[in-house]
C-alpha cells in the first residue's frame, strides 16, 4: 500500500517543544502562568479585538457564552442542524431547548429561514421573542469549515428580535470579511460572543483548548472570572457566583503561543493546497470542490467535495472505506444533530439543505504539511474511487 495520507494532523514545526519545556522547567503547568496571558494577547492582536479569555476547550467557550448570555432552563436557543454536536450540547447543559435551523449552500445557517422562523413561528412582545411560550435567548452560528456565515443578515435579524449572537468560530480562526459593512471583521468578533477551539484537528492546536471573546470587554473579564471557579481574588476563598474549572493551563498555552507564531504560515498553506485541489478537480463531473463565501477571506481550514448524487449512489461509508484502502483518509460531514438520539424530540425548522448536504459532502486530506505530490495522489485516488462507483 502507498503512503497513508491522513485527513488532518497537527503541525509542530516551530517553538512548541521549547515553550512547553520552559513551562515545565518553571513549574507553571496549571491554570496560572505567563503563557496563558501571552496567548490571549496574541489572539486579541491577531483578531483585532481587545480581549480574549483562554479556556479548556471550544465546548467550554460555548458553554460560558451561553451562561453569560443569560440562557436559562426552558429558554430557546436557535442552532444549526448540520454541524459538530459540540456546538449544540452546551444548550442542554443549561437545560435550554434547541431549535434546529437549516443551512444554505454555504453549509452555514440559512439567514432567510432564520428570519422567517422569527417572523412566522415566534411572537415578539415587549422586546422579547418567544417560541411556544419560551423565550428565544440566543442563536449559535457556526462558520463551517472556515467558511463564514452571512453575518450581515443574521445580525440584522438578531438585533431586530433582541436575541444574542454566539459565533462558533472554532473552525474559522483567521477568516474575516473583506467587503461590505463587516469588512475587516474576523470570525468570532462580530456577534456578542465568539468561541474558538484548539483541539488536535483545528488550524492551530494546544492538544485540547479554546478561547472566548465578547464584544463587551467587561463581559470578557467576567467570562474569565467564571472560568476560574469565580474566584474573587487570588488569596482568599470568596466566590460570589457559581464558577467553572474552564481555564486553559499554562502547558496548553505554551503550545498555543508557538502555534500562534505559525498561524499565518498555516493559513497560507491552506490557501495554496486548496488551489492545487481546485486545479485537480476542475471539470471533474462526479464531485465539486466547495467554495467559500464571496466578500470574505477564509482560513480554508477544511476542504470538502460535493459528490454528484445523480451519478453516484454508493453510501459515504463505502466511498470512505474504499479510499481508506487506497491510503487516503476522508470523512463524511456530520450526521444531522436533530436526528441524534438526545435531540430527536426537539424542533427542526424546514430542513431541506442540511439533509441534502449531509449525504453529499466528503472532507478530503487538508493537513498543513501535506505535500504537492500527496495532494496529487489523494485527488487521483478520490477521482478513481468515485469513477468506480459511477454509472452512466
Ligand atoms: C471543534 C468544534 C467544537 C468544539 O471544540 P472543542 O475544543 O473540541 O471542545 C465546537 N464546534 C465546532 C463546529 C467544532 O468544529
PDB file of N, CA, C and O in Angstrom, residues 122-130 135-137 159-163:
ATOM      1  N   UNK A 122     -42.672  32.702  15.759  1.00  0.00           N
ATOM      2  CA  UNK A 122     -42.462  33.241  17.112  1.00  0.00           C
ATOM      3  C   UNK A 122     -43.348  34.457  17.349  1.00  0.00           C
ATOM      4  O   UNK A 122     -43.909  35.016  16.406  1.00  0.00           O
ATOM      5  N   UNK A 123     -43.451  34.868  18.601  1.00  0.00           N
ATOM      6  CA  UNK A 123     -44.167  36.107  18.940  1.00  0.00           C
ATOM      7  C   UNK A 123     -43.147  37.094  19.485  1.00  0.00           C
ATOM      8  O   UNK A 123     -42.199  36.699  20.166  1.00  0.00           O
ATOM      9  N   UNK A 124     -43.326  38.364  19.144  1.00  0.00           N
ATOM     10  CA  UNK A 124     -42.396  39.390  19.634  1.00  0.00           C
ATOM     11  C   UNK A 124     -43.192  40.441  20.403  1.00  0.00           C
ATOM     12  O   UNK A 124     -43.912  41.239  19.814  1.00  0.00           O
ATOM     13  N   UNK A 125     -43.082  40.389  21.724  1.00  0.00           N
ATOM     14  CA  UNK A 125     -43.811  41.359  22.556  1.00  0.00           C
ATOM     15  C   UNK A 125     -42.898  41.900  23.642  1.00  0.00           C
ATOM     16  O   UNK A 125     -42.106  41.150  24.227  1.00  0.00           O
ATOM     17  N   UNK A 126     -43.032  43.188  23.920  1.00  0.00           N
ATOM     18  CA  UNK A 126     -42.204  43.868  24.934  1.00  0.00           C
ATOM     19  C   UNK A 126     -40.717  43.586  24.728  1.00  0.00           C
ATOM     20  O   UNK A 126     -39.984  43.329  25.698  1.00  0.00           O
ATOM     21  N   UNK A 127     -40.292  43.609  23.480  1.00  0.00           N
ATOM     22  CA  UNK A 127     -38.865  43.410  23.198  1.00  0.00           C
ATOM     23  C   UNK A 127     -38.386  42.005  23.435  1.00  0.00           C
ATOM     24  O   UNK A 127     -37.186  41.760  23.541  1.00  0.00           O
ATOM     25  N   UNK A 128     -39.317  41.057  23.525  1.00  0.00           N
ATOM     26  CA  UNK A 128     -38.897  39.682  23.798  1.00  0.00           C
ATOM     27  C   UNK A 128     -39.491  38.706  22.793  1.00  0.00           C
ATOM     28  O   UNK A 128     -40.704  38.714  22.551  1.00  0.00           O
ATOM     29  N   UNK A 129     -38.624  37.897  22.232  1.00  0.00           N
ATOM     30  CA  UNK A 129     -39.073  36.904  21.251  1.00  0.00           C
ATOM     31  C   UNK A 129     -39.382  35.603  21.986  1.00  0.00           C
ATOM     32  O   UNK A 129     -38.580  35.119  22.782  1.00  0.00           O
ATOM     33  N   UNK A 130     -40.567  35.046  21.695  1.00  0.00           N
ATOM     34  CA  UNK A 130     -40.903  33.759  22.312  1.00  0.00           C
ATOM     35  C   UNK A 130     -41.332  32.758  21.256  1.00  0.00           C
ATOM     36  O   UNK A 130     -41.901  33.118  20.234  1.00  0.00           O
ATOM     37  N   UNK A 135     -38.841  31.853  25.958  1.00  0.00           N
ATOM     38  CA  UNK A 135     -38.028  32.976  25.484  1.00  0.00           C
ATOM     39  C   UNK A 135     -36.898  32.480  24.559  1.00  0.00           C
ATOM     40  O   UNK A 135     -36.138  31.579  24.943  1.00  0.00           O
ATOM     41  N   UNK A 136     -36.824  33.086  23.375  1.00  0.00           N
ATOM     42  CA  UNK A 136     -35.700  32.776  22.474  1.00  0.00           C
ATOM     43  C   UNK A 136     -34.553  33.693  22.872  1.00  0.00           C
ATOM     44  O   UNK A 136     -34.602  34.901  22.666  1.00  0.00           O
ATOM     45  N   UNK A 137     -33.530  33.132  23.490  1.00  0.00           N
ATOM     46  CA  UNK A 137     -32.475  33.950  24.107  1.00  0.00           C
ATOM     47  C   UNK A 137     -31.294  34.185  23.171  1.00  0.00           C
ATOM     48  O   UNK A 137     -30.684  35.226  23.195  1.00  0.00           O
ATOM     49  N   UNK A 159     -30.666  41.496  15.973  1.00  0.00           N
ATOM     50  CA  UNK A 159     -30.876  42.807  16.604  1.00  0.00           C
ATOM     51  C   UNK A 159     -32.358  43.159  16.612  1.00  0.00           C
ATOM     52  O   UNK A 159     -32.878  43.689  17.588  1.00  0.00           O
ATOM     53  N   UNK A 160     -33.014  42.845  15.477  1.00  0.00           N
ATOM     54  CA  UNK A 160     -34.444  43.144  15.365  1.00  0.00           C
ATOM     55  C   UNK A 160     -35.246  42.425  16.453  1.00  0.00           C
ATOM     56  O   UNK A 160     -36.180  42.985  17.014  1.00  0.00           O
ATOM     57  N   UNK A 161     -34.860  41.192  16.744  1.00  0.00           N
ATOM     58  CA  UNK A 161     -35.640  40.390  17.696  1.00  0.00           C
ATOM     59  C   UNK A 161     -34.969  40.257  19.057  1.00  0.00           C
ATOM     60  O   UNK A 161     -35.391  39.456  19.888  1.00  0.00           O
ATOM     61  N   UNK A 162     -33.916  41.031  19.264  1.00  0.00           N
ATOM     62  CA  UNK A 162     -33.307  41.070  20.588  1.00  0.00           C
ATOM     63  C   UNK A 162     -32.797  39.709  21.061  1.00  0.00           C
ATOM     64  O   UNK A 162     -33.074  39.295  22.201  1.00  0.00           O
ATOM     65  N   UNK A 163     -32.116  39.011  20.165  1.00  0.00           N
ATOM     66  CA  UNK A 163     -31.504  37.753  20.599  1.00  0.00           C
ATOM     67  C   UNK A 163     -29.977  37.847  20.470  1.00  0.00           C
ATOM     68  O   UNK A 163     -29.451  38.506  19.585  1.00  0.00           O
TER      69      UNK A 163
END
